[in-house]
Amino acid sequence: MANTNNNWQMKIMKFAGKVQNNLVVSSITQGMMSTMGVLMTGAVINILINLPISAWTTFLTNIGLQAPLAQIVTLLNMVGIFMVFGIGKTIAEKLGADGFQAGILSLMCYLIVTPLVTDEAGTNMVSVDLLGAQGVITAMIVGVLAGYLFAKLSKTQLKINMPDSVPPFVSASFENLPGLVLTSIPFIVLRMIFNATPFGSFTAAINTIVQVPLVSVGNSFAGQLVLVLICCLLWWLGMHGTLIIIPALYTVAYAPLIENITAVASGMPAPHLLSMMTVFFVVQAIGGPGCMLGLCVDMAFFTKSERYKAQGKLALVPGLFNVIEPMVYGTPVVLNFLLLIPMVLTPTVMFVLMYLGLKAGIFTTPLVLASSFLPGPIIGFLAGGGFMFGVFICLMCVLSCVIYYPFVKMLDNQELELEKAQETQE
């Protein structure tokens, strides 16, 4: 049985590793994660200008900061331009090419396929929405294609060699110029083709055909619950489930998060109950994937066996800060069928309760995970979901202890019998 489990685990780990390390998937993941600083900055500013304290918002308005800060949030929500640069840069570097030039080129190609809009005065401009939530999938596609094409072309003989007297930074700009020009041609053609279609642009076509249906399914209650469960199951198998689900999570739930932040910054309610943050709070803010804070607390304070009491104390502090490796590999939780039940049950119950709380209007949709390594009760009050969301996260921490308790006691009783048997033999 042990050999069978090990073989099964190795096969799944091998498959997951191939997916996670795939050139395209890993480039999209790393490129999108590079935008997190921009997104979090905008989200924090958004929370500050929308704190439910009338005296504070009045103060910001009176000193003239409310409107400029709201505009900054709108600008920072144009994540497409940051994302396409990051993805193009990442994939080019993985292929051994100049990442910075690839990032700039990817951004240029992204703007090439982005349509202009005309206001009432006849002025041409780029829509903020098309560079934000509506342009996320387009940014992924353009970043991968432009970065890949540039990397391949930069390794050919299509180069402009400048004299040795030319400074290196100048010659570097001219060296790959043919590759830069050739890479842009497909995107120019793409713009012309889609301009002639009913969609009007490549971005509109992608948004209509791919992004809207994908988000509507993946960002649904069932879709997000599946991602939560997959994350926990992969951790139980010994794999880093969080990293594995991130590409899918970004694809289906990143755009709704941007739309929520933009709407709240404009003084409107968030249009989506669910977004990337609703998954992150369940899998990260209550002791990490599996909501293991309760497991750490129960082992530290409610066990009698020497093994589990020591393990609980060892894992408690990391668990408070949502670091689960000491518990996952030290207990171990990996392939422990008794702990599989609460590891799946706890996040399921909490995700359902969060969804019901959002539907009932008890609290609002969280906008930001202030830090994935802050204790859950603290993160909850900084999430932008209101005071009651902080209370909810505190209650979920307690609930985690309750759900894990009977399973911890079963493990503890088993270990106590073993320890007593060993003492008798001695």
Coordinates of N, CA and C in Angstrom, one line a residue, residues 58-253:
T58 N -14.5 63.1 4.9 CA -14.8 64.5 4.8 C -13.4 65.3 4.9
F59 N -12.5 64.8 5.8 CA -11.2 65.5 5.9 C -10.5 65.4 4.6
L60 N -10.4 64.2 3.9 CA -9.7 64.0 2.7 C -10.3 64.9 1.6
T61 N -11.7 65.0 1.6 CA -12.3 65.9 0.6 C -12.0 67.4 0.8
N62 N -12.0 67.8 2.1 CA -11.7 69.2 2.4 C -10.3 69.6 2.1
I63 N -9.3 68.7 2.2 CA -8.0 69.1 1.9 C -7.6 68.8 0.4
G64 N -8.6 68.3 -0.3 CA -8.4 68.1 -1.8 C -7.7 66.9 -2.2
L65 N -7.7 65.8 -1.3 CA -7.0 64.6 -1.6 C -7.9 63.5 -2.1
Q66 N -9.2 63.6 -1.9 CA -10.1 62.5 -2.2 C -10.1 62.2 -3.7
A67 N -10.3 63.2 -4.5 CA -10.4 63.1 -6.0 C -9.0 62.6 -6.6
P68 N -7.9 63.3 -6.2 CA -6.6 62.8 -6.8 C -6.3 61.4 -6.4
L69 N -6.5 61.0 -5.2 CA -6.2 59.6 -4.8 C -7.1 58.6 -5.6
A70 N -8.4 59.0 -5.8 CA -9.3 58.1 -6.5 C -8.8 58.0 -8.0
Q71 N -8.2 59.0 -8.5 CA -7.7 59.0 -9.9 C -6.5 58.1 -10.0
I72 N -5.7 58.2 -8.9 CA -4.5 57.3 -8.8 C -4.9 55.8 -8.8
V73 N -5.9 55.5 -8.1 CA -6.4 54.1 -8.1 C -6.8 53.7 -9.5
T74 N -7.5 54.6 -10.2 CA -7.9 54.2 -11.6 C -6.7 54.0 -12.5
L75 N -5.7 54.8 -12.3 CA -4.5 54.7 -13.1 C -3.8 53.4 -12.8
L76 N -3.7 53.0 -11.5 CA -3.0 51.8 -11.1 C -3.7 50.6 -11.5
N77 N -5.0 50.7 -11.7 CA -5.8 49.6 -12.2 C -5.7 49.2 -13.6
M78 N -4.9 50.0 -14.4 CA -4.6 49.7 -15.8 C -3.5 48.6 -15.8
V79 N -3.8 47.5 -15.2 CA -2.8 46.4 -14.9 C -2.4 45.7 -16.2
G80 N -3.1 45.9 -17.3 CA -2.7 45.3 -18.5 C -1.4 45.7 -19.0
I81 N -1.1 47.0 -18.9 CA 0.2 47.5 -19.4 C 1.4 47.0 -18.5
F82 N 1.1 46.8 -17.2 CA 2.2 46.3 -16.4 C 2.3 44.8 -16.6
M83 N 1.2 44.1 -16.8 CA 1.2 42.6 -16.9 C 1.9 42.2 -18.2
V84 N 1.5 42.9 -19.3 CA 2.1 42.5 -20.6 C 3.6 42.7 -20.6
F85 N 4.1 43.7 -20.0 CA 5.5 44.0 -19.8 C 6.2 42.8 -19.1
G86 N 5.6 42.5 -17.9 CA 6.1 41.4 -17.1 C 6.1 40.1 -17.8
I87 N 5.1 39.7 -18.5 CA 5.0 38.4 -19.2 C 6.0 38.4 -20.3
G88 N 6.0 39.4 -21.1 CA 7.0 39.5 -22.2 C 8.4 39.4 -21.8
K89 N 8.7 40.1 -20.7 CA 10.1 40.1 -20.1 C 10.5 38.7 -19.6
T90 N 9.5 38.1 -18.9 CA 9.8 36.8 -18.3 C 10.1 35.7 -19.3
I91 N 9.2 35.6 -20.3 CA 9.3 34.6 -21.3 C 10.6 34.8 -22.1
A92 N 10.9 36.0 -22.4 CA 12.2 36.3 -23.2 C 13.4 35.9 -22.4
E93 N 13.4 36.2 -21.1 CA 14.5 35.9 -20.3 C 14.7 34.3 -20.1
K94 N 13.6 33.7 -20.1 CA 13.6 32.2 -20.0 C 14.2 31.6 -21.2
L95 N 14.1 32.3 -22.3 CA 14.6 31.8 -23.6 C 16.0 32.4 -23.9
G96 N 16.6 33.1 -22.9 CA 17.9 33.7 -23.1 C 18.0 35.0 -23.9
A97 N 17.0 35.7 -24.0 CA 17.0 37.0 -24.7 C 16.9 38.2 -23.7
D98 N 17.1 39.4 -24.3 CA 17.0 40.6 -23.5 C 15.6 40.8 -23.0
G99 N 15.4 40.6 -21.7 CA 14.1 40.7 -21.1 C 13.5 42.1 -21.2
F100 N 14.3 43.1 -20.9 CA 13.8 44.5 -20.9 C 13.3 44.9 -22.3
Q101 N 14.1 44.7 -23.3 CA 13.6 45.0 -24.7 C 12.3 44.2 -25.0
A102 N 12.3 43.0 -24.6 CA 11.1 42.2 -24.9 C 9.9 42.7 -24.2
G103 N 10.1 43.2 -22.9 CA 9.0 43.8 -22.2 C 8.5 45.1 -22.8
I104 N 9.4 45.9 -23.2 CA 9.0 47.2 -23.9 C 8.3 46.8 -25.2
L105 N 8.8 45.9 -26.0 CA 8.2 45.5 -27.2 C 6.8 44.9 -27.0
S106 N 6.6 44.1 -26.0 CA 5.3 43.5 -25.7 C 4.3 44.6 -25.3
L107 N 4.7 45.6 -24.6 CA 3.9 46.7 -24.3 C 3.4 47.5 -25.5
M108 N 4.4 47.7 -26.5 CA 4.1 48.3 -27.7 C 3.1 47.5 -28.5
C109 N 3.3 46.2 -28.6 CA 2.3 45.4 -29.4 C 0.9 45.3 -28.7
Y110 N 0.9 45.4 -27.4 CA -0.4 45.5 -26.6 C -1.1 46.8 -27.0
L111 N -0.4 47.9 -27.1 CA -1.0 49.1 -27.5 C -1.5 49.1 -29.0
I112 N -0.7 48.4 -29.8 CA -1.0 48.3 -31.2 C -2.4 47.6 -31.4
V113 N -2.7 46.6 -30.6 CA -4.0 45.9 -30.8 C -5.1 46.5 -30.0
T114 N -4.8 47.5 -29.1 CA -5.8 48.2 -28.3 C -6.5 49.3 -29.1
P115 N -7.8 49.3 -29.2 CA -8.5 50.3 -30.1 C -8.5 51.7 -29.4
L116 N -8.6 52.7 -30.2 CA -8.8 54.0 -29.7 C -10.3 54.3 -29.6
V117 N -10.7 55.2 -28.7 CA -12.0 55.6 -28.6 C -12.0 57.2 -28.8
T118 N -13.1 57.7 -29.3 CA -13.2 59.1 -29.6 C -14.3 59.7 -28.7
D119 N -13.9 60.8 -28.0 CA -14.9 61.5 -27.2 C -15.8 62.4 -28.0
E120 N -16.7 63.2 -27.3 CA -17.6 64.1 -28.0 C -16.9 65.2 -28.8
A121 N -15.7 65.5 -28.3 CA -14.9 66.6 -28.9 C -14.1 66.1 -30.1
G122 N -14.1 64.8 -30.4 CA -13.4 64.2 -31.5 C -12.0 63.9 -31.1
T123 N -11.6 63.9 -29.8 CA -10.3 63.5 -29.4 C -10.1 62.0 -29.3
N124 N -9.0 61.5 -29.9 CA -8.7 60.1 -29.8 C -8.0 59.8 -28.4
M125 N -8.4 58.7 -27.8 CA -7.8 58.3 -26.6 C -7.9 56.8 -26.4
V126 N -7.1 56.3 -25.4 CA -7.2 54.8 -25.1 C -8.1 54.7 -23.9
S127 N -9.0 53.8 -23.9 CA -9.9 53.6 -22.8 C -9.2 53.0 -21.6
V128 N -9.4 53.5 -20.4 CA -8.8 52.9 -19.2 C -9.2 51.5 -19.0
D129 N -10.5 51.3 -19.3 CA -11.1 49.9 -19.1 C -10.4 48.9 -19.9
L130 N -10.0 49.2 -21.2 CA -9.4 48.3 -22.1 C -7.9 48.0 -21.6
L131 N -7.3 48.8 -20.8 CA -6.0 48.6 -20.3 C -6.0 47.9 -18.9
G132 N -7.3 47.8 -18.4 CA -7.4 47.2 -17.1 C -8.1 45.8 -17.2
A133 N -9.2 45.7 -16.5 CA -9.8 44.4 -16.3 C -10.2 43.7 -17.7
Q134 N -10.7 44.6 -18.6 CA -11.1 44.0 -19.9 C -9.9 43.6 -20.8
G135 N -8.7 44.0 -20.4 CA -7.6 43.7 -21.3 C -6.6 42.6 -20.7
V136 N -7.1 41.9 -19.6 CA -6.2 41.0 -18.9 C -5.8 39.8 -19.8
I137 N -6.8 39.2 -20.4 CA -6.5 38.0 -21.3 C -5.7 38.4 -22.5
T138 N -6.1 39.6 -23.1 CA -5.3 40.1 -24.2 C -3.8 40.3 -23.8
A139 N -3.6 40.9 -22.6 CA -2.2 41.1 -22.1 C -1.5 39.7 -22.0
M140 N -2.2 38.7 -21.6 CA -1.5 37.4 -21.5 C -1.1 36.9 -22.9
I141 N -2.0 37.0 -23.8 CA -1.7 36.5 -25.2 C -0.6 37.3 -25.8
V142 N -0.7 38.6 -25.8 CA 0.3 39.5 -26.4 C 1.6 39.3 -25.8
G143 N 1.6 39.3 -24.4 CA 2.9 39.1 -23.7 C 3.7 37.9 -24.1
V144 N 2.9 36.7 -24.2 CA 3.5 35.5 -24.5 C 4.0 35.5 -26.0
L145 N 3.2 35.9 -26.9 CA 3.5 35.8 -28.3 C 4.6 36.8 -28.7
A146 N 4.5 38.1 -28.2 CA 5.5 39.1 -28.5 C 6.9 38.7 -27.9
G147 N 6.9 38.3 -26.6 CA 8.1 37.9 -26.0 C 8.8 36.7 -26.6
Y148 N 8.0 35.7 -27.0 CA 8.5 34.5 -27.7 C 9.1 34.8 -29.0
L149 N 8.3 35.6 -29.9 CA 8.8 35.9 -31.2 C 10.1 36.7 -31.1
F150 N 10.1 37.7 -30.2 CA 11.3 38.5 -30.1 C 12.5 37.7 -29.7
A151 N 12.3 36.8 -28.7 CA 13.4 35.9 -28.3 C 14.0 35.0 -29.4
K152 N 13.1 34.5 -30.2 CA 13.5 33.6 -31.3 C 14.3 34.5 -32.4
L153 N 13.7 35.6 -32.7 CA 14.3 36.5 -33.7 C 15.7 37.0 -33.3
S154 N 15.8 37.3 -32.0 CA 17.1 37.9 -31.5 C 18.2 36.9 -31.6
K155 N 17.9 35.6 -31.8 CA 19.0 34.6 -31.9 C 19.3 34.3 -33.3
T156 N 18.7 35.0 -34.3 CA 19.0 34.8 -35.7 C 20.1 35.8 -36.1
Q157 N 20.4 35.8 -37.4 CA 21.4 36.8 -37.9 C 20.9 38.1 -38.3
L158 N 19.6 38.3 -38.0 CA 18.9 39.6 -38.3 C 19.3 40.6 -37.2
K159 N 20.5 41.2 -37.4 CA 21.0 42.1 -36.4 C 21.6 43.3 -37.1
I160 N 21.7 44.4 -36.5 CA 22.4 45.6 -37.0 C 23.7 45.7 -36.1
N161 N 24.8 45.5 -36.7 CA 26.1 45.6 -36.0 C 26.6 47.0 -36.1
M162 N 26.8 47.7 -35.0 CA 27.3 49.0 -35.0 C 28.8 49.0 -34.8
P163 N 29.5 50.1 -35.2 CA 31.0 50.2 -35.0 C 31.3 50.1 -33.5
D164 N 32.5 49.6 -33.2 CA 33.0 49.5 -31.9 C 33.0 50.9 -31.1
S165 N 33.1 51.9 -31.9 CA 33.2 53.3 -31.3 C 31.8 53.7 -30.7
V166 N 30.8 53.0 -31.1 CA 29.4 53.4 -30.6 C 29.3 52.8 -29.1
P167 N 28.8 53.7 -28.2 CA 28.6 53.2 -26.8 C 27.7 51.9 -26.8
P168 N 28.0 51.0 -25.8 CA 27.3 49.7 -25.8 C 25.8 49.9 -25.6
F169 N 25.4 50.9 -24.8 CA 23.9 51.0 -24.6 C 23.2 51.5 -25.9
V170 N 23.9 52.2 -26.7 CA 23.4 52.6 -28.0 C 23.3 51.5 -29.0
S171 N 24.4 50.7 -29.1 CA 24.5 49.6 -30.0 C 23.5 48.5 -29.7
A172 N 23.3 48.3 -28.4 CA 22.3 47.3 -27.9 C 20.9 47.7 -28.4
S173 N 20.6 49.0 -28.5 CA 19.3 49.4 -28.9 C 19.1 49.1 -30.4
F174 N 20.2 49.2 -31.2 CA 20.1 49.0 -32.6 C 20.2 47.5 -33.0
E175 N 20.9 46.8 -32.2 CA 21.3 45.4 -32.6 C 20.1 44.6 -32.9
N176 N 19.0 44.6 -32.0 CA 17.9 43.8 -32.2 C 16.7 44.5 -32.9
L177 N 17.0 45.7 -33.6 CA 16.0 46.5 -34.2 C 15.2 45.7 -35.3
P178 N 15.8 44.8 -36.1 CA 15.1 44.0 -37.1 C 14.1 43.1 -36.4
G179 N 14.5 42.5 -35.3 CA 13.6 41.6 -34.6 C 12.4 42.3 -34.0
L180 N 12.7 43.6 -33.5 CA 11.6 44.4 -32.9 C 10.6 44.7 -33.9
V181 N 11.1 45.1 -35.1 CA 10.1 45.5 -36.2 C 9.3 44.3 -36.7
L182 N 10.0 43.2 -36.9 CA 9.3 42.0 -37.4 C 8.3 41.5 -36.4
T183 N 8.6 41.6 -35.1 CA 7.7 41.1 -34.1 C 6.4 41.9 -34.1
S184 N 6.5 43.2 -34.4 CA 5.3 44.0 -34.3 C 4.4 43.8 -35.5
I185 N 4.9 43.3 -36.6 CA 4.1 43.2 -37.9 C 2.9 42.3 -37.6
P186 N 3.0 41.1 -37.0 CA 1.7 40.3 -36.8 C 0.7 41.0 -36.0
F187 N 1.1 41.9 -35.1 CA 0.1 42.6 -34.3 C -0.6 43.7 -35.0
I188 N 0.2 44.3 -35.9 CA -0.4 45.3 -36.8 C -1.4 44.7 -37.7
V189 N -1.1 43.5 -38.3 CA -2.1 42.8 -39.1 C -3.3 42.4 -38.3
L190 N -3.0 41.9 -37.1 CA -4.1 41.5 -36.2 C -5.1 42.7 -36.0
R191 N -4.6 43.8 -35.8 CA -5.4 45.0 -35.5 C -6.3 45.3 -36.8
M192 N -5.6 45.3 -37.9 CA -6.4 45.5 -39.2 C -7.5 44.5 -39.4
I193 N -7.2 43.2 -39.2 CA -8.2 42.2 -39.4 C -9.4 42.4 -38.5
F194 N -9.1 42.6 -37.2 CA -10.2 42.7 -36.3 C -11.0 44.0 -36.4
N195 N -10.3 45.0 -36.9 CA -11.0 46.3 -37.1 C -12.1 46.1 -38.2
A196 N -11.9 45.1 -39.1 CA -12.9 44.9 -40.1 C -14.0 43.9 -39.7
T197 N -13.9 43.4 -38.5 CA -15.0 42.5 -38.0 C -16.0 43.2 -37.2
P198 N -17.1 42.6 -36.9 CA -18.2 43.2 -36.0 C -17.6 43.5 -34.6
F199 N -16.6 42.8 -34.2 CA -16.0 43.0 -32.8 C -15.4 44.4 -32.8
G200 N -14.8 44.9 -33.8 CA -14.1 46.2 -33.9 C -12.7 46.2 -33.4
S201 N -12.3 45.2 -32.6 CA -10.9 45.1 -32.1 C -10.6 43.7 -31.6
F202 N -9.3 43.4 -31.6 CA -8.8 42.1 -31.0 C -9.2 42.0 -29.6
T203 N -9.1 43.1 -28.8 CA -9.4 43.1 -27.4 C -10.8 42.8 -27.2
A204 N -11.7 43.5 -27.9 CA -13.2 43.2 -27.8 C -13.5 41.8 -28.1
A205 N -12.9 41.2 -29.2 CA -13.1 39.8 -29.5 C -12.7 38.9 -28.4
I206 N -11.5 39.1 -27.9 CA -11.1 38.2 -26.8 C -12.0 38.4 -25.6
N207 N -12.4 39.6 -25.3 CA -13.2 39.8 -24.1 C -14.6 39.1 -24.3
T208 N -15.1 39.2 -25.5 CA -16.4 38.6 -25.8 C -16.4 37.1 -25.8
I209 N -15.4 36.5 -26.6 CA -15.3 35.1 -26.8 C -14.7 34.3 -25.7
V210 N -13.7 34.9 -25.1 CA -12.9 34.1 -24.1 C -13.1 34.6 -22.7
Q211 N -12.8 35.9 -22.4 CA -12.7 36.4 -21.0 C -14.1 36.3 -20.3
V212 N -15.1 36.9 -20.9 CA -16.4 36.9 -20.3 C -16.9 35.5 -19.9
P213 N -17.0 34.6 -20.8 CA -17.5 33.2 -20.5 C -16.5 32.5 -19.4
L214 N -15.2 32.7 -19.6 CA -14.3 32.1 -18.7 C -14.4 32.6 -17.3
V215 N -14.6 33.9 -17.2 CA -14.7 34.5 -15.8 C -16.0 34.1 -15.2
S216 N -17.1 34.1 -16.0 CA -18.4 33.8 -15.5 C -18.5 32.4 -14.9
V217 N -17.8 31.4 -15.5 CA -17.7 30.1 -15.0 C -16.7 29.9 -13.9
G218 N -15.5 30.3 -14.2 CA -14.4 30.1 -13.2 C -14.5 31.0 -12.0
N219 N -15.2 32.1 -12.1 CA -15.3 33.0 -10.9 C -16.7 32.8 -10.3
S220 N -17.3 31.7 -10.6 CA -18.6 31.4 -9.9 C -18.3 30.7 -8.6
F221 N -19.4 30.5 -7.8 CA -19.3 29.8 -6.5 C -18.7 28.5 -6.7
A222 N -19.2 27.7 -7.7 CA -18.7 26.3 -7.9 C -17.3 26.4 -8.4
G223 N -16.9 27.3 -9.3 CA -15.6 27.4 -9.9 C -14.6 27.7 -8.8
Q224 N -14.9 28.6 -8.0 CA -13.9 29.0 -6.9 C -13.8 27.9 -5.9
L225 N -14.9 27.3 -5.5 CA -14.8 26.2 -4.5 C -13.9 25.1 -5.1
V226 N -14.0 24.8 -6.3 CA -13.2 23.7 -6.9 C -11.7 24.1 -6.8
L227 N -11.4 25.4 -7.1 CA -10.0 25.8 -7.0 C -9.5 25.7 -5.5
V228 N -10.3 26.0 -4.6 CA -10.0 25.9 -3.1 C -9.7 24.4 -2.8
L229 N -10.6 23.5 -3.2 CA -10.4 22.1 -2.9 C -9.2 21.5 -3.6
I230 N -8.9 21.9 -4.9 CA -7.8 21.4 -5.6 C -6.5 21.9 -4.8
C231 N -6.5 23.1 -4.4 CA -5.3 23.6 -3.7 C -5.0 22.8 -2.4
C232 N -6.1 22.5 -1.7 CA -5.9 21.8 -0.4 C -5.5 20.3 -0.7
L233 N -6.1 19.7 -1.7 CA -5.8 18.3 -2.0 C -4.3 18.2 -2.5
L234 N -3.9 19.1 -3.3 CA -2.5 19.1 -3.7 C -1.5 19.2 -2.6
W235 N -1.8 20.1 -1.6 CA -1.0 20.2 -0.4 C -1.0 18.9 0.3
W236 N -2.1 18.2 0.4 CA -2.2 16.9 1.1 C -1.3 15.9 0.4
L237 N -1.2 16.0 -0.9 CA -0.4 15.1 -1.7 C 1.1 15.5 -1.6
G238 N 1.4 16.6 -0.9 CA 2.8 17.0 -0.7 C 3.3 18.0 -1.7
M239 N 2.4 18.5 -2.6 CA 2.8 19.5 -3.6 C 2.3 20.9 -3.1
H240 N 2.9 22.0 -3.7 CA 2.6 23.3 -3.4 C 1.4 23.7 -4.1
G241 N 0.2 23.4 -3.6 CA -1.1 23.6 -4.3 C -1.3 25.0 -4.6
T242 N -0.9 26.0 -3.8 CA -1.1 27.4 -4.0 C -0.5 27.8 -5.3
L243 N 0.8 27.5 -5.5 CA 1.4 27.9 -6.7 C 0.8 27.2 -8.0
I244 N 0.3 26.0 -7.8 CA -0.3 25.3 -9.0 C -1.6 26.0 -9.4
I245 N -2.4 26.4 -8.5 CA -3.7 27.0 -8.9 C -3.6 28.5 -9.2
I246 N -2.5 29.1 -9.0 CA -2.4 30.6 -9.2 C -2.7 30.9 -10.7
P247 N -2.1 30.2 -11.7 CA -2.4 30.6 -13.0 C -3.9 30.6 -13.4
A248 N -4.6 29.5 -12.9 CA -6.0 29.5 -13.2 C -6.8 30.6 -12.4
L249 N -6.3 30.8 -11.2 CA -7.0 31.8 -10.4 C -6.8 33.2 -11.0
Y250 N -5.6 33.5 -11.4 CA -5.4 34.8 -12.1 C -6.2 35.0 -13.3
T251 N -6.3 33.9 -14.1 CA -7.1 33.9 -15.4 C -8.5 34.3 -15.2
V252 N -9.2 33.6 -14.2 CA -10.6 33.8 -14.0 C -11.0 34.8 -13.0
A253 N -10.2 35.2 -12.1 CA -10.6 36.0 -10.9 C -9.9 37.3 -10.8

